[in-house]
mmCIF file of C-alpha atoms in Angstrom:
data_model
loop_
_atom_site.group_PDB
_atom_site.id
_atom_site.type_symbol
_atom_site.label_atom_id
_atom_site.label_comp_id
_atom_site.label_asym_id
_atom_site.label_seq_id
_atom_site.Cartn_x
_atom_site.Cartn_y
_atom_site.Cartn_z
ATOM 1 C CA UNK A 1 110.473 -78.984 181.104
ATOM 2 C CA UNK A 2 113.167 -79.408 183.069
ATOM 3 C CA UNK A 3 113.526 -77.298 186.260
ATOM 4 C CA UNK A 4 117.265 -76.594 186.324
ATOM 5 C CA UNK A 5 116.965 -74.614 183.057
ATOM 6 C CA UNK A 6 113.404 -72.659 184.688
ATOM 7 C CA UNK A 7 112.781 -71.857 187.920
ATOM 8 C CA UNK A 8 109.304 -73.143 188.654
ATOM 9 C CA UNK A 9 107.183 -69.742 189.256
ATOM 10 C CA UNK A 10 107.268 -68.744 192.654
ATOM 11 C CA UNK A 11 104.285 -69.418 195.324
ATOM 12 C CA UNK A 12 103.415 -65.488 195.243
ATOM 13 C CA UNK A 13 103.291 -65.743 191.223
ATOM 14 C CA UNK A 14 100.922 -68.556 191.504
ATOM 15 C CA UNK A 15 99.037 -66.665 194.517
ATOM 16 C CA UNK A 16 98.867 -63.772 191.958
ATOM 17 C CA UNK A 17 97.363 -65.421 189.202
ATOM 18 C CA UNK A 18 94.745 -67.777 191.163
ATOM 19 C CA UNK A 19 93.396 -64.145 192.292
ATOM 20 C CA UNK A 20 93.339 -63.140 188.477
ATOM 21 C CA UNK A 21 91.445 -66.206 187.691
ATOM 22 C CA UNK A 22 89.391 -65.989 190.761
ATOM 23 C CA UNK A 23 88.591 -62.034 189.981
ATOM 24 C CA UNK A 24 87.238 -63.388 186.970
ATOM 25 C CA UNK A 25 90.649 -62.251 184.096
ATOM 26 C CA UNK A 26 92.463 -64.508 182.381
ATOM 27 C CA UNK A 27 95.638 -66.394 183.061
ATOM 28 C CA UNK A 28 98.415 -67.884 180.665
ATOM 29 C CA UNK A 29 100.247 -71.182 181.785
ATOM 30 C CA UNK A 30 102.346 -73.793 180.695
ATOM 31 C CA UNK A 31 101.254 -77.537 180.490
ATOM 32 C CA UNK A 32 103.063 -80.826 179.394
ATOM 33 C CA UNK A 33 101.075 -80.376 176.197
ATOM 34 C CA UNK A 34 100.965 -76.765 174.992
ATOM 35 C CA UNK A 35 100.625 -73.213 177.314
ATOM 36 C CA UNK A 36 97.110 -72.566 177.914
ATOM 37 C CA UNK A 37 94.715 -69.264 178.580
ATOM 38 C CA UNK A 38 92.970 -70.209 181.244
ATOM 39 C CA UNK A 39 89.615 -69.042 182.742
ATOM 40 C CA UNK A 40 87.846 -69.535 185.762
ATOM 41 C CA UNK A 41 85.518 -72.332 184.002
ATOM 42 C CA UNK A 42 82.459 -71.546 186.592
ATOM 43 C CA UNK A 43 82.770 -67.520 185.513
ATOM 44 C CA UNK A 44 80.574 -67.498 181.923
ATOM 45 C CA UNK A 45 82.387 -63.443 181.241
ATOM 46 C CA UNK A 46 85.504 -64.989 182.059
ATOM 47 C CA UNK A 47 85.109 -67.345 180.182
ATOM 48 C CA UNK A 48 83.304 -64.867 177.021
ATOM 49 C CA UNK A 49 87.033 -63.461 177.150
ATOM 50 C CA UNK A 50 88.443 -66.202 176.055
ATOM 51 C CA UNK A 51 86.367 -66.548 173.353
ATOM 52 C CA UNK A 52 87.350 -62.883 172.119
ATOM 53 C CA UNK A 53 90.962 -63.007 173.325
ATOM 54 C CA UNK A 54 91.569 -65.680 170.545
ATOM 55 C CA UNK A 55 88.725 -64.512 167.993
ATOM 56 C CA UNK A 56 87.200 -68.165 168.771
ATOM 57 C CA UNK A 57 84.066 -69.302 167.442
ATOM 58 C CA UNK A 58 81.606 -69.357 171.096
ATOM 59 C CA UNK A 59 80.288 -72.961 169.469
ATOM 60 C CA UNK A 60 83.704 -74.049 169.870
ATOM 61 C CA UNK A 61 83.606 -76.192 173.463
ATOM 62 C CA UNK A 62 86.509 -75.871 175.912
ATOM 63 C CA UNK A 63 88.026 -77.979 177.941
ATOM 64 C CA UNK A 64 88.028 -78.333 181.609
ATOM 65 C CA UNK A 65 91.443 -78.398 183.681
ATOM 66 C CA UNK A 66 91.416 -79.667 187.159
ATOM 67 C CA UNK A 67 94.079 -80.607 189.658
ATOM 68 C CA UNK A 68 95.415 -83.894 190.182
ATOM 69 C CA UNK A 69 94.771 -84.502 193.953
ATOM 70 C CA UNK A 70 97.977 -84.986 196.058
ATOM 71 C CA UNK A 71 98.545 -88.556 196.417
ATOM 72 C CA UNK A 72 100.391 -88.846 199.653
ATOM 73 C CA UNK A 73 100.544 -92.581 200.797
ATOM 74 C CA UNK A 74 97.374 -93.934 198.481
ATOM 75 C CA UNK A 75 98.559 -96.410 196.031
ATOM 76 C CA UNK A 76 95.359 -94.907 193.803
ATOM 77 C CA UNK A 77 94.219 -91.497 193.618
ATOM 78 C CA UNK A 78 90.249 -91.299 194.195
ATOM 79 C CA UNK A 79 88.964 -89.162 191.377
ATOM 80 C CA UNK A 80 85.467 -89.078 192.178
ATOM 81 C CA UNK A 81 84.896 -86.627 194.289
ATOM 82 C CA UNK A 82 86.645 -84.245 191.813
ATOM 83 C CA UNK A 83 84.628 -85.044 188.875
ATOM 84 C CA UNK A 84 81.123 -84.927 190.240
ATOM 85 C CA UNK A 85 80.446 -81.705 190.009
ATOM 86 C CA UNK A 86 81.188 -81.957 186.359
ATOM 87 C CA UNK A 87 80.036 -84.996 184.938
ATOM 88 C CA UNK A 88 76.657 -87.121 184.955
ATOM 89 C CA UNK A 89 77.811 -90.781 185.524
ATOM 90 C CA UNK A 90 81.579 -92.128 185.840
ATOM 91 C CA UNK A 91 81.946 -95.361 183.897
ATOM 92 C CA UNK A 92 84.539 -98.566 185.146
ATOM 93 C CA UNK A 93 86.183 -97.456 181.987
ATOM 94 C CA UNK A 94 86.478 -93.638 182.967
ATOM 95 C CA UNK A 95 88.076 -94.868 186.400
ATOM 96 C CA UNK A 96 91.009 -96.916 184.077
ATOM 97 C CA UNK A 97 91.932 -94.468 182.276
ATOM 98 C CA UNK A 98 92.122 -92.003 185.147
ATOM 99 C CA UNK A 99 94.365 -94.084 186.825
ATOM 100 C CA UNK A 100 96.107 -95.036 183.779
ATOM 101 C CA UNK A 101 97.217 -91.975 182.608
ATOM 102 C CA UNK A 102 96.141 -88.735 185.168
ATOM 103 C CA UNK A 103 97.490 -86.594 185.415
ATOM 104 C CA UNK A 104 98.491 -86.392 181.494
ATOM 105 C CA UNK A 105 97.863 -85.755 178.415
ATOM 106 C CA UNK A 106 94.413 -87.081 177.598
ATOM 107 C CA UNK A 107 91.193 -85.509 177.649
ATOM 108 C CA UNK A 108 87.962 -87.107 178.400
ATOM 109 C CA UNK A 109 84.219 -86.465 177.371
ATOM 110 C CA UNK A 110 81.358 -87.088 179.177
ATOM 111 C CA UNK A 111 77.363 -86.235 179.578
ATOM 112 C CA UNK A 112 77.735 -83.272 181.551
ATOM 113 C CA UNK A 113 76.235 -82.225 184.940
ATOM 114 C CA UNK A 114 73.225 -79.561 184.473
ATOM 115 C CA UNK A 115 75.277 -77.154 186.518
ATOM 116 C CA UNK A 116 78.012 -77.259 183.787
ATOM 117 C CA UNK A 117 78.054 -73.609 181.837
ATOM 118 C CA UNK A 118 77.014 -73.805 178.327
ATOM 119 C CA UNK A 119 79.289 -71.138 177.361
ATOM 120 C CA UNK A 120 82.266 -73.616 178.152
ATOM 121 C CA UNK A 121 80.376 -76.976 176.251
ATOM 122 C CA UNK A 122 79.620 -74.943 173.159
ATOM 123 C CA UNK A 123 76.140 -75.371 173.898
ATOM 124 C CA UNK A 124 76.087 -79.367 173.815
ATOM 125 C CA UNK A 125 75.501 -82.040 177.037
ATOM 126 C CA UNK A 126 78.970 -83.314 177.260
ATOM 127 C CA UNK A 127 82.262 -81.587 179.004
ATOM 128 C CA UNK A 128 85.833 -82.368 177.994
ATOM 129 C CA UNK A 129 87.778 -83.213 181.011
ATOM 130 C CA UNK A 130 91.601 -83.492 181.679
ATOM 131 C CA UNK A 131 94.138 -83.415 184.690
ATOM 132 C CA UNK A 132 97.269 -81.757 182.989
ATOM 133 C CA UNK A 133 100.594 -83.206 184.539
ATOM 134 C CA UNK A 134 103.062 -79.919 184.380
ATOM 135 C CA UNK A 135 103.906 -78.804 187.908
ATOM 136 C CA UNK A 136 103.372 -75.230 187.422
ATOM 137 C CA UNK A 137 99.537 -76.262 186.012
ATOM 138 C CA UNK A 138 99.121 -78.712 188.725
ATOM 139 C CA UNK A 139 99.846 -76.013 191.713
ATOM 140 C CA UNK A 140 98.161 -73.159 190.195
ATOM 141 C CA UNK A 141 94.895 -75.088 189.911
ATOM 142 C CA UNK A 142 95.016 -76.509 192.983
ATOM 143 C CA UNK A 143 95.602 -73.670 195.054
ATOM 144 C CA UNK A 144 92.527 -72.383 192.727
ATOM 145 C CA UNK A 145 90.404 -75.160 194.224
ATOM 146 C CA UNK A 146 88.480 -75.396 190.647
ATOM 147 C CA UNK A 147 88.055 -76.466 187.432
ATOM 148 C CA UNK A 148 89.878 -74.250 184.809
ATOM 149 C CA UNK A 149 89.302 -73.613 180.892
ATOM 150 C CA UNK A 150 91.900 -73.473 179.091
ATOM 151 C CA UNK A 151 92.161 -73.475 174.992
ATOM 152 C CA UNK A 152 95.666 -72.988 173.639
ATOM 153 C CA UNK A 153 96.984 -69.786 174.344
ATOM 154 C CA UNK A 154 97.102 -68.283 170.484
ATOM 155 C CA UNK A 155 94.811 -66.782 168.330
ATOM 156 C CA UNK A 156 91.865 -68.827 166.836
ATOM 157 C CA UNK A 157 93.368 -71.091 163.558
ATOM 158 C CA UNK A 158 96.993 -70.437 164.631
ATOM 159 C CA UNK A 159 99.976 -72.224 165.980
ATOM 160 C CA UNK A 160 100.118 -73.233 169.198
ATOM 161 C CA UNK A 161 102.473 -72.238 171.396
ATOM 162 C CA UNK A 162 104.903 -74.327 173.568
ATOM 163 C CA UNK A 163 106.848 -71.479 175.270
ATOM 164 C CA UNK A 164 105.638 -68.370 177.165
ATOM 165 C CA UNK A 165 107.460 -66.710 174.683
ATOM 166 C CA UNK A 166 105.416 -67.982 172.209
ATOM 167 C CA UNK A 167 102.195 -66.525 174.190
ATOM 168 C CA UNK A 168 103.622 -63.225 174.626
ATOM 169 C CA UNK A 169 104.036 -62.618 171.273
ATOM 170 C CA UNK A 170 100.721 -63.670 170.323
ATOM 171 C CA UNK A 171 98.688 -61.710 172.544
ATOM 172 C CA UNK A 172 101.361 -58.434 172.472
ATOM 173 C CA UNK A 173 98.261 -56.226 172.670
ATOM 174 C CA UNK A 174 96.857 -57.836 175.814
ATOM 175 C CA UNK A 175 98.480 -56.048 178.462
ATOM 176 C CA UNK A 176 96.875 -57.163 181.494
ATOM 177 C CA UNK A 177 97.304 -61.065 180.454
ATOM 178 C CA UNK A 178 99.443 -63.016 183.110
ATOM 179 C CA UNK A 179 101.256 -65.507 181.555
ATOM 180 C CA UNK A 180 103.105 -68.270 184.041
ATOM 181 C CA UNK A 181 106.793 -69.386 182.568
ATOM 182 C CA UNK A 182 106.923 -72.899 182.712
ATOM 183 C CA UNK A 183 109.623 -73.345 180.541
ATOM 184 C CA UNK A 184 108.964 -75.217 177.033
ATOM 185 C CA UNK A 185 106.231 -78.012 176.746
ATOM 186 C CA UNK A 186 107.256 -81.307 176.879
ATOM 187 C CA UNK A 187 104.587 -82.933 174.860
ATOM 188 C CA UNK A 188 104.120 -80.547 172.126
ATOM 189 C CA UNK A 189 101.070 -81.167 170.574
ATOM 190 C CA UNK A 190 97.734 -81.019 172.115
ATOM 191 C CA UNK A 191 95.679 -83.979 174.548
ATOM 192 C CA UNK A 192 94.625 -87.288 172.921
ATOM 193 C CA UNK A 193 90.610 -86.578 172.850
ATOM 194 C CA UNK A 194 88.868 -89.826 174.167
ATOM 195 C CA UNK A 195 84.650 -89.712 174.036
ATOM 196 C CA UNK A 196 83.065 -91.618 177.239
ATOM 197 C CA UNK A 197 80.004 -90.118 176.626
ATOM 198 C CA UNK A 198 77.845 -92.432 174.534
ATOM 199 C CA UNK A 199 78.224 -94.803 177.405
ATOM 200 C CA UNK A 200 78.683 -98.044 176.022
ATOM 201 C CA UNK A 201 82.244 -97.129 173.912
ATOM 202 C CA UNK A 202 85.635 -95.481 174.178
ATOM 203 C CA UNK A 203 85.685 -93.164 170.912
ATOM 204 C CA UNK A 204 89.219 -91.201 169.777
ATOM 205 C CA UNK A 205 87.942 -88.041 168.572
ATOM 206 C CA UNK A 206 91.522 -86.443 168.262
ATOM 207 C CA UNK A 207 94.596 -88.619 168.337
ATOM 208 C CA UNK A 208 98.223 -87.276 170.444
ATOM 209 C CA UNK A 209 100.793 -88.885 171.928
ATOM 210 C CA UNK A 210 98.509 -91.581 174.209
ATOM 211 C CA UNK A 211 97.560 -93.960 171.714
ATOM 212 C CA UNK A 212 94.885 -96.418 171.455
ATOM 213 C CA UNK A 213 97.183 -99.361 171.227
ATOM 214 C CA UNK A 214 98.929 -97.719 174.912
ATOM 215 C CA UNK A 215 95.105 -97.405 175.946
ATOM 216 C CA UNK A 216 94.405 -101.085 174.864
ATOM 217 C CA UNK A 217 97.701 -102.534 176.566
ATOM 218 C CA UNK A 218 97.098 -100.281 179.841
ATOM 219 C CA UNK A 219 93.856 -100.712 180.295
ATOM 220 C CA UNK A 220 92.927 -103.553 178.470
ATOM 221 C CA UNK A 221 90.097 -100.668 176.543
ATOM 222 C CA UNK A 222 89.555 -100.609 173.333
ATOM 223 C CA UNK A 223 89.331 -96.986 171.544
ATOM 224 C CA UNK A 224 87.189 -97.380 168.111
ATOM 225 C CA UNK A 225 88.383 -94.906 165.703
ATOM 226 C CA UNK A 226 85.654 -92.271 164.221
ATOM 227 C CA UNK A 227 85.364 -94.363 160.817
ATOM 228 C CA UNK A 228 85.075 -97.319 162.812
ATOM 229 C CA UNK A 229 82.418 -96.431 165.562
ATOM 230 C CA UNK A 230 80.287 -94.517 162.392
ATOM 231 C CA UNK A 231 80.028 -97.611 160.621
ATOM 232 C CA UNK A 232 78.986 -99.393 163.822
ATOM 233 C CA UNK A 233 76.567 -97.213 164.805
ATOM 234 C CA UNK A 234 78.111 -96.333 168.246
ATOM 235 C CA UNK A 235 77.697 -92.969 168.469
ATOM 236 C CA UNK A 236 74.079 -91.116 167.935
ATOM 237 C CA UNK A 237 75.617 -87.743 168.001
ATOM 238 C CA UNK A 238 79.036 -87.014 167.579
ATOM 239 C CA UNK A 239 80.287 -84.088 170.059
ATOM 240 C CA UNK A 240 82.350 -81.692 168.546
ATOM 241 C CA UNK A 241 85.398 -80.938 170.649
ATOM 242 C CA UNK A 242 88.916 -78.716 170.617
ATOM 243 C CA UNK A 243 90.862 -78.672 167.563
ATOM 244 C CA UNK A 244 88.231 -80.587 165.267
ATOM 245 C CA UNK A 245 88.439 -77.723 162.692
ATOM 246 C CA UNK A 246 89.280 -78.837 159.074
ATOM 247 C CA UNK A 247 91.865 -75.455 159.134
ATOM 248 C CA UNK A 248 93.933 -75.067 162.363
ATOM 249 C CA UNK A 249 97.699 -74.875 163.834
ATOM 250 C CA UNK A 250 97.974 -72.910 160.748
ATOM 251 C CA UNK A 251 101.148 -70.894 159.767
ATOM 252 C CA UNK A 252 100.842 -67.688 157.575
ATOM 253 C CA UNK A 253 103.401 -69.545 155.452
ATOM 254 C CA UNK A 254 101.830 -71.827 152.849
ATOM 255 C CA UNK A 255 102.607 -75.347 154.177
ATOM 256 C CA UNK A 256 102.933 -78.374 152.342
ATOM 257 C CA UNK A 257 103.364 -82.182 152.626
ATOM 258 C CA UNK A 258 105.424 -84.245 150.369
ATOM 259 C CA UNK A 259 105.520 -87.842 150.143
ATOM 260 C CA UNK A 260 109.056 -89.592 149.952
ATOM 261 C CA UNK A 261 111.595 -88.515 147.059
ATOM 262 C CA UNK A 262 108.783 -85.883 146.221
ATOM 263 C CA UNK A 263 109.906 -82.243 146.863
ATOM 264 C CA UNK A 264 109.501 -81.492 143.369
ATOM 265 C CA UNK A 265 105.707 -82.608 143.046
ATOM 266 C CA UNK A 266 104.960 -80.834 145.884
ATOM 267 C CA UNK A 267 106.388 -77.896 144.492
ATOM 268 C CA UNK A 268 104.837 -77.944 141.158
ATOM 269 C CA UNK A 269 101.366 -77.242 143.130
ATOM 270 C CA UNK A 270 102.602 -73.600 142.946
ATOM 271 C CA UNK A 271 103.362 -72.646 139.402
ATOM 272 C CA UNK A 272 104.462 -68.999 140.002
ATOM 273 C CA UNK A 273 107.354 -71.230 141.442
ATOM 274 C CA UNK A 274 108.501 -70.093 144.935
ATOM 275 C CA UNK A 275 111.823 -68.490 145.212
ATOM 276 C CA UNK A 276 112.763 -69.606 148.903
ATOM 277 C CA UNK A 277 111.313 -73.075 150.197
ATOM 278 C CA UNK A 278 112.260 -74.352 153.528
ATOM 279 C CA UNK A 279 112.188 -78.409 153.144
ATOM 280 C CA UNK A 280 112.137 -80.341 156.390
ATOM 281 C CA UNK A 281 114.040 -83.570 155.895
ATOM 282 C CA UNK A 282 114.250 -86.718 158.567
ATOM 283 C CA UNK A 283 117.461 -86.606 160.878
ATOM 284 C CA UNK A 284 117.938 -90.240 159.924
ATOM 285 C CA UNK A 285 118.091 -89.824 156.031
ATOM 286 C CA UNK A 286 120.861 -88.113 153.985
ATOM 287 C CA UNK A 287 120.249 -84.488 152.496
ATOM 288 C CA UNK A 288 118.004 -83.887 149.511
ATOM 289 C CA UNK A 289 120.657 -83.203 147.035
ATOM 290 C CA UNK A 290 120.196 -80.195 144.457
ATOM 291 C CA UNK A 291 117.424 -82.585 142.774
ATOM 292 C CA UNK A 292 117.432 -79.152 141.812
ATOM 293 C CA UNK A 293 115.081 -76.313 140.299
ATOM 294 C CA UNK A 294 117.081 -73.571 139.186
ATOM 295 C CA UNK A 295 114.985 -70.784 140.474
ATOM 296 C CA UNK A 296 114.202 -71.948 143.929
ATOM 297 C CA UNK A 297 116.839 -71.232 146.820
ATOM 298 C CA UNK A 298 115.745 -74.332 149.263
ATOM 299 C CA UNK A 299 117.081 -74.245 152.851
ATOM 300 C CA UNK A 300 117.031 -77.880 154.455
ATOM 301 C CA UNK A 301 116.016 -78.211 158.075
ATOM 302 C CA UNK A 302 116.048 -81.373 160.269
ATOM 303 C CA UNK A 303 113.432 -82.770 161.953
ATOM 304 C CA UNK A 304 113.218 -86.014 164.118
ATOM 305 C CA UNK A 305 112.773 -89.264 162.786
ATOM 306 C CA UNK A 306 111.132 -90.379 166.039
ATOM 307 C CA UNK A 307 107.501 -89.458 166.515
ATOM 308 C CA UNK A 308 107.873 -88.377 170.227
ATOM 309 C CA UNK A 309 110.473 -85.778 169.821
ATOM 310 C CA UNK A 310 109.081 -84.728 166.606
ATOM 311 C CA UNK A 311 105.727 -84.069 168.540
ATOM 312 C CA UNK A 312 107.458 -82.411 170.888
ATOM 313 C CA UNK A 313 109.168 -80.046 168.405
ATOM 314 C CA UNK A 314 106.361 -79.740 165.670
ATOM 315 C CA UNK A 315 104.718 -75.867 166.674
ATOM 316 C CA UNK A 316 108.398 -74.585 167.858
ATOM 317 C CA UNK A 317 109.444 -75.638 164.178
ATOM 318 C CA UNK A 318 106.566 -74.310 162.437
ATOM 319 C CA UNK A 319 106.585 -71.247 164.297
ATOM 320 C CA UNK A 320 110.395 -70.091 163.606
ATOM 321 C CA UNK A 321 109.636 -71.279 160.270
ATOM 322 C CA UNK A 322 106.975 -68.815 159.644
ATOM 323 C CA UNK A 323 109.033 -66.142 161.198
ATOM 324 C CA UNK A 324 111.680 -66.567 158.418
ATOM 325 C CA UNK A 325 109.940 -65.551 156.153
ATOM 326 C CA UNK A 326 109.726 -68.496 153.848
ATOM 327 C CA UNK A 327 107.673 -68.213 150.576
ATOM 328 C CA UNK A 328 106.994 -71.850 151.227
ATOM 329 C CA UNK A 329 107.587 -74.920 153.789
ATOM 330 C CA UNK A 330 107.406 -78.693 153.074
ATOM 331 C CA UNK A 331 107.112 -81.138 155.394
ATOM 332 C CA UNK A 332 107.801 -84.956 155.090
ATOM 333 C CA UNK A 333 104.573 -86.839 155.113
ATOM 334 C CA UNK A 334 104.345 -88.712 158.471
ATOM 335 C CA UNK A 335 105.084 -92.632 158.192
ATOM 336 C CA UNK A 336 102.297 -94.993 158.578
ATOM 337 C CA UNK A 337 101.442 -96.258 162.244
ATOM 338 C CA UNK A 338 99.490 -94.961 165.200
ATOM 339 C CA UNK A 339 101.905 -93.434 166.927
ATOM 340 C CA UNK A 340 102.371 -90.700 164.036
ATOM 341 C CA UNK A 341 98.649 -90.379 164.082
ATOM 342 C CA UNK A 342 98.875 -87.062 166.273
ATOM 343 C CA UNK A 343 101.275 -85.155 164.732
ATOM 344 C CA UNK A 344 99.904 -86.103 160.914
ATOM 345 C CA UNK A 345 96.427 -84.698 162.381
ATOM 346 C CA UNK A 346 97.869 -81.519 163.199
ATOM 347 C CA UNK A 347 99.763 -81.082 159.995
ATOM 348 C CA UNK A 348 96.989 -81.989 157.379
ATOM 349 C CA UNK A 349 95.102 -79.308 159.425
ATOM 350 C CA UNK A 350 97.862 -76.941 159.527
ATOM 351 C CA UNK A 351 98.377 -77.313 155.783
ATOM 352 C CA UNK A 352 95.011 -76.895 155.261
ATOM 353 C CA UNK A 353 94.701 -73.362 157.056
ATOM 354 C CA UNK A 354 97.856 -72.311 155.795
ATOM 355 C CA UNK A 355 98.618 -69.467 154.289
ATOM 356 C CA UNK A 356 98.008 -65.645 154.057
ATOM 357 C CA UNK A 357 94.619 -65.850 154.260
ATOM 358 C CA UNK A 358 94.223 -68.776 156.438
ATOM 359 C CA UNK A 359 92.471 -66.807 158.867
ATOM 360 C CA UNK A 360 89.078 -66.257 156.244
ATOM 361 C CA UNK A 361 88.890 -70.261 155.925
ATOM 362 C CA UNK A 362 89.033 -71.986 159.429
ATOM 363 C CA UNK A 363 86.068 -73.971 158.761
ATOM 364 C CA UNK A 364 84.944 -77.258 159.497
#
């Protein structure tokens, strides 16, 4: 975000809602990666809200927000004291990637404390952790003075949002819900999900925008993939964290992916062909072309070739999309490579739950 287009919310504001969160209701706000509705994460019917605010399943583990501490003259902030109450043991390789890349957007797991609320781990022994970088996030938990839950602030299955507009309009009912403008996300998609808590290895249990190959080069860590650590045996039990359902980031529009050159397969999934399709083409290739079907009325709409700004873009897209009322949207099959890894997770899953009735299917 940048602040000359949005004021940054005013101290009182932020006074305001740490009393909210501290009085146990539930606060909106912005971070790098998508806004959040937060909860005071040591409150378990603060934290029940959340679950019914969004229609979320209460097996579905959350993950905890806490400040960044203020640096001052320390070349390296000591995160130690801020995770104990939280987590059982800190690894060497927990303290890298801390220092790596907190505040930001990637979310560790750990073996949790035994003060750690089961309503927030879904019932299981490990806690996601992350320090979220956007400065209206960072002051409003740190005048909190405590660890905050905070899923993305939409209904369960849906698109998330990346503007407090966004928010408003999903939770128009909710009258009493603050919601903190922080101007759009930068990020866009939600935290790369990193599992410490086997103890021996650094698992990716959801990609984003931090990488394993930025992990490797930062931190000289190596981050198995899931197929990878199964066939090595180095997890026992897998935890199941934020956004690992098969359906989610869903529009109400039925969303497809095509591969290159291949609108027209795509479209032939839907034989009662589609009068109006929306087709998302890269910025860096020339138009479609009426590689025509007679009956269908496409509308072309650019998205970036580069996987950071298309990241950051992604929900805003898919949610004016859905607002257009589009009989049908196809998106260009992310290319090959890591760094697409993110935004090709949300989209299979966001294909997958599309649709009218994409609510009744947001299984695993």
């Amino acid at each position: 975000m940048s602040s000359d287009k949005t004021p940054l919310q005013s101290s009182a504001v932020i006074n305001e809602a740490v009393q909210t969160l501290r009085d146990g209701g539930l606060v909106a706000f912005p971070t790098e990666t998508v806004y959040g509705l937060g909860a005071d994460a040591k409150n378990a019917e603060a934290i029940q809200k959340i679950f019914s605010a969004k229609g979320r399943p209460s097996n579905h583990p959350l993950i905890v927000h806490l400040a960044a501490p203020d640096k001052f003259d320390r070349a390296q902030i000591d995160w130690l004291p801020l995770l104990t109450p939280w987590v059982r043991d800190l690894s060497d390789d927990a303290l890298k990637l801390m220092n790596a890349f907190w505040p930001g957007p990637l979310t560790l797991v750990f073996k949790k404390d035994k003060s750690v609320l089961d309503e927030l781990t879904g019932g299981q022994d490990t806690v996601a952790i992350r320090a979220p970088a956007h400065p209206v996030a960072q002051e409003l938990l740190r005048k909190f003075k405590g660890g905050v839950v905070a899923p993305s602030a939409n209904r369960f299955g849906k698109v998330s949002p990346t503007s407090a507009a966004d928010v408003r309009n999903e939770f128009e009912g909710m009258l009493d819900l603050m919601v903190l403008d922080g101007g759009d996300c930068e990020v866009g998609i939600e935290s790369t999900i990193i599992d410490l808590s086997s103890g021996d290895s650094a698992i990716l249990l959801r990609p984003g925008v931090i990488t394993p190959k930025e992990i490797l080069a930062k931190t000289g860590i190596t981050v198995y993939q899931l197929d990878e650590a199964k066939d090595q045996n180095l997890i026992p039990v897998l935890p199941r964290v934020s956004g690992s359902m098969r359906a989610h980031y869903a529009p109400t529009t039925p969303l497809r992916l095509y591969a290159p050159g291949r609108v027209l397969d795509a479209l032939s999934e839907f034989p009662d062909i589609k009068s109006r399709v929306a087709v998302a083409v890269w910025d860096s290739e020339s138009s479609l072309g009426e590689d025509g079907h007679p009956s269908v009325h496409f509308e072309e709409v650019e998205v970036p070739s580069n996987s950071t700004t298309f990241a950051s873009r992604l929900y805003r897209s898919l949610r004016d999309l859905d607002q257009q009322g589009w009989d049908l949207i196809l998106f260009p099959e992310p290319p090959a490579g890591e760094e697409w890894d993110g935004v090709r997770d949300r989209l299979q899953r966001a294909c997958f739950g599309s649709g009218p009735s994409s609510s009744s299917h947001a299984s695993n």
